[in-house]
Tab-separated table of C-alpha atoms in Angstrom:
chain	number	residue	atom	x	y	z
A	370	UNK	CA	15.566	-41.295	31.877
A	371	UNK	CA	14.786	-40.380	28.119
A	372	UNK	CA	17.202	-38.134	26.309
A	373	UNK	CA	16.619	-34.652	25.597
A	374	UNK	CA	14.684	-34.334	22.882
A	375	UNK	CA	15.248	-31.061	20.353
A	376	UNK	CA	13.981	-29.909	16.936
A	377	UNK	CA	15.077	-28.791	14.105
A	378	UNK	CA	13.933	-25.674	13.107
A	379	UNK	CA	13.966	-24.313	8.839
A	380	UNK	CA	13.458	-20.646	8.367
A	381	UNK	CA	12.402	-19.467	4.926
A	382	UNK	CA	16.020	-18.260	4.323
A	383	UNK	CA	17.077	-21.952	5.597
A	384	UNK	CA	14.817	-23.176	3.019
A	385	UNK	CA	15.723	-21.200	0.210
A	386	UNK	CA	19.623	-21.807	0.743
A	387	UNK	CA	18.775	-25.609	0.818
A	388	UNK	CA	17.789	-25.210	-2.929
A	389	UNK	CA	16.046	-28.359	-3.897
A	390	UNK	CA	16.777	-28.505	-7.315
A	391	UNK	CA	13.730	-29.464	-9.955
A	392	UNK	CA	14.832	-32.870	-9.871
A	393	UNK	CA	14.892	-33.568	-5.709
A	394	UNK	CA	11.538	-32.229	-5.589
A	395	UNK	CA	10.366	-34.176	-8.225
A	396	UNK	CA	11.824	-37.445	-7.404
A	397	UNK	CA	10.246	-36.696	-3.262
A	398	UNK	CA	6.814	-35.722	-3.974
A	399	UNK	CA	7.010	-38.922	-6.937
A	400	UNK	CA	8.204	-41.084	-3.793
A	401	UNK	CA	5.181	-39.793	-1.606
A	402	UNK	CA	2.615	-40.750	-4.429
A	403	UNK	CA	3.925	-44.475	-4.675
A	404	UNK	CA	4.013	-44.398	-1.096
A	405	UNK	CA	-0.189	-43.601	-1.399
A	406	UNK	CA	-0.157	-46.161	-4.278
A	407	UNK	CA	1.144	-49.063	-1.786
A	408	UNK	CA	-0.772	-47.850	1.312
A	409	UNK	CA	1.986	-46.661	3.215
A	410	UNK	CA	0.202	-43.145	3.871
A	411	UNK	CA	-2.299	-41.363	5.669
A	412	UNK	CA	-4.595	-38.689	4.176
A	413	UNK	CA	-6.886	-36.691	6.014
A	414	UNK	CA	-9.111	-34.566	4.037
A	415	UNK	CA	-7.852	-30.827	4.383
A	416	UNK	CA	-9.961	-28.597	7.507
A	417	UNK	CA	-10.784	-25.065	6.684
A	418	UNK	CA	-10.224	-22.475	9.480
A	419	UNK	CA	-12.588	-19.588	8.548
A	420	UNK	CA	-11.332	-16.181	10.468
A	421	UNK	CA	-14.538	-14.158	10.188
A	422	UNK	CA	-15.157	-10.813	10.898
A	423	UNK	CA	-15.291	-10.100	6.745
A	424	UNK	CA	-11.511	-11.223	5.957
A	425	UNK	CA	-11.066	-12.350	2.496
A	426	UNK	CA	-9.381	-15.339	3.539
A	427	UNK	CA	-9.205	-18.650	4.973
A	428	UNK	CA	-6.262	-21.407	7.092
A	429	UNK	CA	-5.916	-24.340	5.529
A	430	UNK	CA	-5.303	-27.460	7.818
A	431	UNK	CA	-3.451	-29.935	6.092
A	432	UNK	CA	-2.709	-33.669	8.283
A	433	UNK	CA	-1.277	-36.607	6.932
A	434	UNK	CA	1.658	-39.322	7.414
A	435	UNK	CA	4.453	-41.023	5.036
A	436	UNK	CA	5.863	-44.333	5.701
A	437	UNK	CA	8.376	-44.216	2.739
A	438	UNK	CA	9.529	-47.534	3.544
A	439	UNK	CA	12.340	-47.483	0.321
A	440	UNK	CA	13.629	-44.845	1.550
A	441	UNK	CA	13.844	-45.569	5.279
A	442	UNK	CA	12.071	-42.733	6.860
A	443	UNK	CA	8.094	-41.668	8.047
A	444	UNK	CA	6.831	-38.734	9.429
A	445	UNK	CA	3.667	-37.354	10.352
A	446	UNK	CA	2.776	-33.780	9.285
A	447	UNK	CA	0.702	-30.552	10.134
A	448	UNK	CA	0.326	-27.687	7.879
A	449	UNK	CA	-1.233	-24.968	8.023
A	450	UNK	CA	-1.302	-21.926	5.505
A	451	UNK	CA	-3.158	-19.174	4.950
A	452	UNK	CA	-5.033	-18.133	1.783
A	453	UNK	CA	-5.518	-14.798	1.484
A	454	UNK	CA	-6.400	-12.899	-1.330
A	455	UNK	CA	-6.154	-9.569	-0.814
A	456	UNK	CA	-2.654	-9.812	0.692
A	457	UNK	CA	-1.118	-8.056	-2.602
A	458	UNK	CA	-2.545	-4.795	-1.575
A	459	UNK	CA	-0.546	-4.738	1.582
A	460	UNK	CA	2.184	-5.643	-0.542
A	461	UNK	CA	2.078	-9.503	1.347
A	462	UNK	CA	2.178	-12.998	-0.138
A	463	UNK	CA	-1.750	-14.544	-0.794
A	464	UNK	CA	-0.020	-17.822	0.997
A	465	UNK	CA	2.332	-18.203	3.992
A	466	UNK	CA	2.693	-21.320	5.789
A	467	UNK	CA	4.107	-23.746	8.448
A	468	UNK	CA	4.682	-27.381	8.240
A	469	UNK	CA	5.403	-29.224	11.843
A	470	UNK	CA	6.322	-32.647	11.684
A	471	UNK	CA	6.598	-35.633	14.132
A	472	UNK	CA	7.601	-39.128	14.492
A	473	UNK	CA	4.533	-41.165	13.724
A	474	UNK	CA	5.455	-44.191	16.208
A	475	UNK	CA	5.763	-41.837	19.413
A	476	UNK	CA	4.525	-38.526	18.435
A	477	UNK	CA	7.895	-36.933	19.518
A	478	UNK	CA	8.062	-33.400	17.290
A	479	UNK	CA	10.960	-33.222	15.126
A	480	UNK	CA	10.784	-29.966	13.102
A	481	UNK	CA	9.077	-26.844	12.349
A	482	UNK	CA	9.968	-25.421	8.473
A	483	UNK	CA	8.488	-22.277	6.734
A	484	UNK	CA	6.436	-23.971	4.266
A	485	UNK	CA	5.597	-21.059	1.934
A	486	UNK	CA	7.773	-22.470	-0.413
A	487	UNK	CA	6.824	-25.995	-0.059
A	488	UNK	CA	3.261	-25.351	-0.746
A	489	UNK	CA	4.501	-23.680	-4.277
A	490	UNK	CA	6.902	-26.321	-5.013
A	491	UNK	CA	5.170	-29.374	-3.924
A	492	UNK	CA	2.087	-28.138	-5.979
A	493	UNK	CA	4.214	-27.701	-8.893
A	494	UNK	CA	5.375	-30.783	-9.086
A	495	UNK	CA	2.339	-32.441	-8.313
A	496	UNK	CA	0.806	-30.882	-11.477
A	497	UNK	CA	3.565	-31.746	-13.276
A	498	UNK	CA	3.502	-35.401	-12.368
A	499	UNK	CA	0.188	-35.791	-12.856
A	500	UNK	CA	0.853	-34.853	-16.516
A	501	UNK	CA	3.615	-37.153	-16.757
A	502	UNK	CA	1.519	-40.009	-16.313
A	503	UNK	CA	-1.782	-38.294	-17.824
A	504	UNK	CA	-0.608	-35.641	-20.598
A	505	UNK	CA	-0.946	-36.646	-24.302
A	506	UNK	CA	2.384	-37.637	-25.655
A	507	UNK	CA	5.006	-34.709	-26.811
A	508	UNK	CA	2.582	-32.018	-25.678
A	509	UNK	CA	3.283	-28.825	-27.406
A	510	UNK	CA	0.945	-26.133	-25.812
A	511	UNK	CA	1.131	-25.257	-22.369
A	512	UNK	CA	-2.124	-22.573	-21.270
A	513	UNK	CA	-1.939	-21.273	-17.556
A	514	UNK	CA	-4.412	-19.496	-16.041
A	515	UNK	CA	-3.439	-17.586	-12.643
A	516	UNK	CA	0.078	-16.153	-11.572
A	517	UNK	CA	0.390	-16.904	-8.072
A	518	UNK	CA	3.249	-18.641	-6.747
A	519	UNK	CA	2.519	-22.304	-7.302
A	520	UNK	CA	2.051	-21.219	-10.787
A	521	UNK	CA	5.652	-20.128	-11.174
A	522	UNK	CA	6.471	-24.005	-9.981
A	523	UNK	CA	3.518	-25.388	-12.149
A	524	UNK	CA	5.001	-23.609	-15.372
A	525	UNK	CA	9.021	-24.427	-15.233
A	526	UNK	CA	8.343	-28.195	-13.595
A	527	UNK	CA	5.669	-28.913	-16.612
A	528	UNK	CA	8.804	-27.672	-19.305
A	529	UNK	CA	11.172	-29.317	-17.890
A	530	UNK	CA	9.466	-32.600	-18.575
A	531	UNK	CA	7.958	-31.724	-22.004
A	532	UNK	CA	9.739	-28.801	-23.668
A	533	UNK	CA	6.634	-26.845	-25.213
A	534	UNK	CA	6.651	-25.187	-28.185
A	535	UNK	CA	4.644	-22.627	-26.522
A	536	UNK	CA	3.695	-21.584	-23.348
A	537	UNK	CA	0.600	-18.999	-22.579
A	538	UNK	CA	-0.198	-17.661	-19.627
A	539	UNK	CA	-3.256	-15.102	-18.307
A	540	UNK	CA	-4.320	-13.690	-14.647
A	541	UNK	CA	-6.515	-11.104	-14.303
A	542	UNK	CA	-4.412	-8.440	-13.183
A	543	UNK	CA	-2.021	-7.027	-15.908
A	544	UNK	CA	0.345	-5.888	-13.573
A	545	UNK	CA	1.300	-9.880	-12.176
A	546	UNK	CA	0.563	-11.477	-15.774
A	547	UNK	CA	3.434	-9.712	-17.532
A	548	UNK	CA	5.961	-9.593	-15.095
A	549	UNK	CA	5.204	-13.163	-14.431
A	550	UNK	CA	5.517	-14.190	-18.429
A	551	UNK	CA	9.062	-11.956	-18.397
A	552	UNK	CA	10.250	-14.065	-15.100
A	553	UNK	CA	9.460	-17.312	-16.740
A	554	UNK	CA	10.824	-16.468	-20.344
A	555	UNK	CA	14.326	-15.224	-18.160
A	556	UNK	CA	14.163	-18.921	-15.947
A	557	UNK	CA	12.885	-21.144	-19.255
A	558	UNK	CA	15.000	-19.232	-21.819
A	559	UNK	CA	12.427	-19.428	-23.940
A	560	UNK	CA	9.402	-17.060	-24.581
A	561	UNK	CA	6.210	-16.944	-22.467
A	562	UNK	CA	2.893	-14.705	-23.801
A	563	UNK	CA	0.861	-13.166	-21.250
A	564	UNK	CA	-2.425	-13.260	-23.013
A	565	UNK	CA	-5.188	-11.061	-22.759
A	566	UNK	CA	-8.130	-13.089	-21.617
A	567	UNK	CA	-8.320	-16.755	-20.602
A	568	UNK	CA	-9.704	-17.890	-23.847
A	569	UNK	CA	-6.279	-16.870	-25.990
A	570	UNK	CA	-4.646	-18.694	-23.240
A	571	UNK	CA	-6.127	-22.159	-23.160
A	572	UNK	CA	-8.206	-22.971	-25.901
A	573	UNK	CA	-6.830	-25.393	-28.274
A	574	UNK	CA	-3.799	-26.140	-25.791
A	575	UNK	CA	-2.411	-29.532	-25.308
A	576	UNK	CA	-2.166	-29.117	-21.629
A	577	UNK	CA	-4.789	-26.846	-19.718
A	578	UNK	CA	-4.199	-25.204	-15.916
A	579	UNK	CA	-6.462	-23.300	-14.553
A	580	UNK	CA	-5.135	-21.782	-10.581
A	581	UNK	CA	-7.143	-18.745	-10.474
A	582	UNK	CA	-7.516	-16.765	-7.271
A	583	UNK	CA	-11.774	-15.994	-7.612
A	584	UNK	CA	-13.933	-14.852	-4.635
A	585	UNK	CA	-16.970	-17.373	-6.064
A	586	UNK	CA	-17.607	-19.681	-8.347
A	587	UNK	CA	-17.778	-18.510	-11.766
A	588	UNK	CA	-17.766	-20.613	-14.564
A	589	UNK	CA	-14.898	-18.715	-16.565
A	590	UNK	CA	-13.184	-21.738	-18.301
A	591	UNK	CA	-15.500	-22.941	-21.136
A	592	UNK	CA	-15.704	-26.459	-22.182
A	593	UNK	CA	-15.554	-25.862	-25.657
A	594	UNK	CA	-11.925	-24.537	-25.478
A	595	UNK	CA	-10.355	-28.289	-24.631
A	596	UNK	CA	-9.861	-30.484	-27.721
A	597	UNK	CA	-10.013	-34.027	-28.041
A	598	UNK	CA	-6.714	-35.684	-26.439
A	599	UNK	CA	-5.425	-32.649	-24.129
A	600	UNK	CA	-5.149	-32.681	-20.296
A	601	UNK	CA	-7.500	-30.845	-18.024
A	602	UNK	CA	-5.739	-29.951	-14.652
A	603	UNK	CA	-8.106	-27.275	-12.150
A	604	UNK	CA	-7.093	-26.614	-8.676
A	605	UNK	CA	-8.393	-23.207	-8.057
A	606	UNK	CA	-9.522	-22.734	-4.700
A	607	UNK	CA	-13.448	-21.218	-6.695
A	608	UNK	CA	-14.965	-23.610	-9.316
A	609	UNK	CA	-14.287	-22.047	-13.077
A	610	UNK	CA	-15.661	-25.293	-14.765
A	611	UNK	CA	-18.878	-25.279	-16.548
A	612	UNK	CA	-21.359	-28.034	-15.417
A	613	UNK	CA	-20.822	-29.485	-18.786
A	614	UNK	CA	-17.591	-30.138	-18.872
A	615	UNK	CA	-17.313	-33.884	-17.399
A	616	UNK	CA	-19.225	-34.391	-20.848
A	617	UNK	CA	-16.303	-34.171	-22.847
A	618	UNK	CA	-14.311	-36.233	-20.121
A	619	UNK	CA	-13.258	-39.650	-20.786
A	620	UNK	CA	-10.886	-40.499	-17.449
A	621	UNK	CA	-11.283	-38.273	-14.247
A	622	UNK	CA	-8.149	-38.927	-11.799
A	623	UNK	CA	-8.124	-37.137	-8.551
A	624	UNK	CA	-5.157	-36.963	-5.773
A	625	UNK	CA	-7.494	-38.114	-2.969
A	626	UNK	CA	-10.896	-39.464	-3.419
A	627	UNK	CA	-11.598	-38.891	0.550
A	628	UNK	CA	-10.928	-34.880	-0.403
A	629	UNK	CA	-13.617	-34.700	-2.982
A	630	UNK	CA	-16.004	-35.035	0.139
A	631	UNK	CA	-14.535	-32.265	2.897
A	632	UNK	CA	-15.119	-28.986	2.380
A	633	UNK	CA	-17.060	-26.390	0.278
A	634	UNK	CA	-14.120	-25.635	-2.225
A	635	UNK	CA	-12.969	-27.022	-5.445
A	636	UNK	CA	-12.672	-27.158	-8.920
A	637	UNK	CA	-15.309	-30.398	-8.808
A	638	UNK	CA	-17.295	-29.227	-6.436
A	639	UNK	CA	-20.302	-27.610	-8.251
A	640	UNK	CA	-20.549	-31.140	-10.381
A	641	UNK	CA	-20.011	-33.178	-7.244
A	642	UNK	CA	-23.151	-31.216	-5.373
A	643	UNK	CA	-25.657	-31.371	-8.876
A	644	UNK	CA	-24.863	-35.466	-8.623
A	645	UNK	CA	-22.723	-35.237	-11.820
A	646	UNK	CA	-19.597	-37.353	-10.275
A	647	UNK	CA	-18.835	-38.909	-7.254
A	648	UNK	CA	-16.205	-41.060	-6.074
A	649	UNK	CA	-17.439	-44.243	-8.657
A	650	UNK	CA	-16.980	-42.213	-11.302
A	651	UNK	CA	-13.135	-41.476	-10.250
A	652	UNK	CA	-10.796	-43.333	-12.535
A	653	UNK	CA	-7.695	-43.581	-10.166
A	654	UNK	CA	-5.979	-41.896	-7.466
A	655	UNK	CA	-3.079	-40.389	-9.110
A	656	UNK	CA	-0.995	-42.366	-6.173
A	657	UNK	CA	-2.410	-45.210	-7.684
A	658	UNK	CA	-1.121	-44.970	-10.923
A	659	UNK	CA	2.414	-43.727	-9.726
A	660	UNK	CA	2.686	-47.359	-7.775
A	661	UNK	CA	1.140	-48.804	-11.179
A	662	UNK	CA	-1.925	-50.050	-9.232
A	663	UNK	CA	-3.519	-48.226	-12.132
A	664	UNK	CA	-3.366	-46.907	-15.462
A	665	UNK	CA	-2.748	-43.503	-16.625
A	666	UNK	CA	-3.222	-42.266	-20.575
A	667	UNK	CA	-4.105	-45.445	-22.049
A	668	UNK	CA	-5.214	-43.861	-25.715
A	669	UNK	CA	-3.974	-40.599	-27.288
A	670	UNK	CA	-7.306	-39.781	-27.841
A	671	UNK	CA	-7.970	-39.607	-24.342
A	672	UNK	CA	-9.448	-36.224	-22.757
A	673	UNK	CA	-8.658	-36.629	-19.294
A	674	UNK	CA	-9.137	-34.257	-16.342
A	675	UNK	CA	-6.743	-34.469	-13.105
A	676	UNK	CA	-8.124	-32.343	-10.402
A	677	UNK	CA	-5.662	-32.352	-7.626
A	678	UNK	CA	-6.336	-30.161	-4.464
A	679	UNK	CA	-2.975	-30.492	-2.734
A	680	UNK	CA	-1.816	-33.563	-0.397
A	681	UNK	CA	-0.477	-33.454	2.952
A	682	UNK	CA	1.464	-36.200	2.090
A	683	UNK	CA	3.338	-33.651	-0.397
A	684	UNK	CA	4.345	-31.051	2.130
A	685	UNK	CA	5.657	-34.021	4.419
A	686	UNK	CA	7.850	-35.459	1.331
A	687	UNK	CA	9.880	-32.059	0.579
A	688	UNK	CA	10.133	-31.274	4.418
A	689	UNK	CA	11.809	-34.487	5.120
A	690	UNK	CA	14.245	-33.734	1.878
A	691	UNK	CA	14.802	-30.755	3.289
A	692	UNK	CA	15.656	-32.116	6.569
A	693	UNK	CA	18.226	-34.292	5.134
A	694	UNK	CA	19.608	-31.917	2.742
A	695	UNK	CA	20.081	-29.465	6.089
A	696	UNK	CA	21.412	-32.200	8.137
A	697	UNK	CA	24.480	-32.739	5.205
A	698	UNK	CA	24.895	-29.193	4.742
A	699	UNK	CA	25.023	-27.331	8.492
A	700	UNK	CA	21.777	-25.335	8.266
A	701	UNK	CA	19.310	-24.544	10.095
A	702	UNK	CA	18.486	-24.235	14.192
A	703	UNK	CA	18.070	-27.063	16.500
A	704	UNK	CA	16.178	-25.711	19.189
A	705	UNK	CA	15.373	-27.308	22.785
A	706	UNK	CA	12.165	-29.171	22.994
A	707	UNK	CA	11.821	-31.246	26.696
């Protein structure tokens, strides 16, 4: 007869008393990229779950599996989180989520983990190794548009690889701009402006993120405002590019070409739909310059845009750290299964 089975069950307070430290979640969502590189993953494009009935909002469905082979583990992985916007007013997070995961040979589940925080951190840190690979070198200007919380994660992984000089940062709403700037200037020890509109944020910056929350596309972030040589990284859920912009792009690098064909949303998409790019005109997978199947920055004059729009893959990595951090340390809830 088989053995019981169980899982192991993270609550956000689980999560947050784990503490994976910038460099843990670094080093697992870096391992879960060369893991893409080498073919050791599966991607499924991300499923939108629309809940009708006039809600400003949306599920994301998030499926994927990791066979880190280095490291001696694989998983397969189901998130889902919720997107929505409006959530401040009742005084609510925009994004809450759950990540299930299961053993990829037999299917067996294995845990269920609050993923609100993974989806910030793993987002984070997959902006900020897309600039390690793709930024120009010692970066000195950092400009941020949105304040949400993979921003927070965006902001302090991106200075703890490059140190700026100065970091800007705008969202629409003055009352989450500033007290986001003061948070980050108390984590950074350093100071953060909360500018007044987006173009005293990022034009002339070295590095350029753009993770607005917009109801539609509007094309907010001009192309003008990104000199020769920076870094272009949009991931808001609404388009704020201008249809120009791929003409001042010399190297487009994606996290998953099979994404830039799912689903209505998207920094890309408005270009992708008027026949401006498709999935020829994608330098890379940024997986595939991680496992050095492919080159990153290749010229300091270089403009290059990264567009990532968040890998399954990425949740899986930090929920298996997790698990093994909670294993050594005594915490969380193993709860009966079958």
């Amino acid at each position: 007869m088989a053995d019981a089975i169980s899982i192991t069950y993270l609550s956000g307070p689980d999560v947050e008393a784990l503490a994976l430290d910038d460099a843990e979640i670094l080093a697992a969502i870096e391992a879960s990229l060369v893991a893409q590189g080498q073919g050791g993953t599966v991607v499924e494009p991300r499923m939108h779950l629309m809940p009708g009935d006039g809600v400003n909002g949306h599920f994301n469905v998030l499926r994927g599996v990791v066979r880190a082979k280095d490291e001696g583990w694989a998983y397969a992985g189901v998130k889902v989180v919720g997107d929505f916007v409006d959530n401040y007013k009742q005084g609510l997070p925009s994004e809450m989520a759950m990540l299930n995961l299961f053993d990829p040979q037999t299917g067996i589940p294995k845990a269920v983990i609050d993923a609100t925080a993974i989806t910030e951190m793993r987002t984070g840190a997959l902006t900020a190794i897309g600039a390690k690979h793709l930024a120009p070198s010692k970066p000195r200007v950092l400009g941020h548009i949105g304040a949400r919380g993979t921003a927070y994660w965006n902001v302090r992984l991106l200075d703890r690889l490059f140190d700026f000089e100065e970091i800007r940062v705008h969202s629409r709403r003055k009352e989450s701009r500033e007290p986001f700037a003061e948070r980050l200037s108390a984590d950074l020890g350093k100071p953060v402006r909360a500018t007044e509109d987006w173009e005293s944020c990022l034009d002339g910056a070295d590095i350029l993120v753009e993770a607005s929350r917009l109801n539609e596309p509007t094309p907010l972030f001009k192309s003008g405002w990104i000199k020769p040589g920076a870094l272009v990284i949009p991931y808001g859920t609404m388009s704020t590019l201008e249809l120009d912009v791929l003409d001042g792009i010399d190297k487009v690098v994606v996290d998953d070409r099979g994404q830039m064909r799912a689903g209505p949303f998207g920094a890309l998409r408005p270009h992708i739909n008027a026949g401006l790019i498709d999935e020829d005109g994608v330098h890379a997978e940024l997986g595939e310059i991680c496992a050095g199947a492919k080159p990153g920055r290749e010229r300091a004059e270089e403009t290059i845009l990264f567009w990532h729009r968040g890998l399954p893959t990425s949740d899986i990595a930090l929920g298996a750290a997790l698990l093994r951090k909670a294993a050594e340390k005594g915490v969380g809830m193993t709860l009966p299964f079958a």
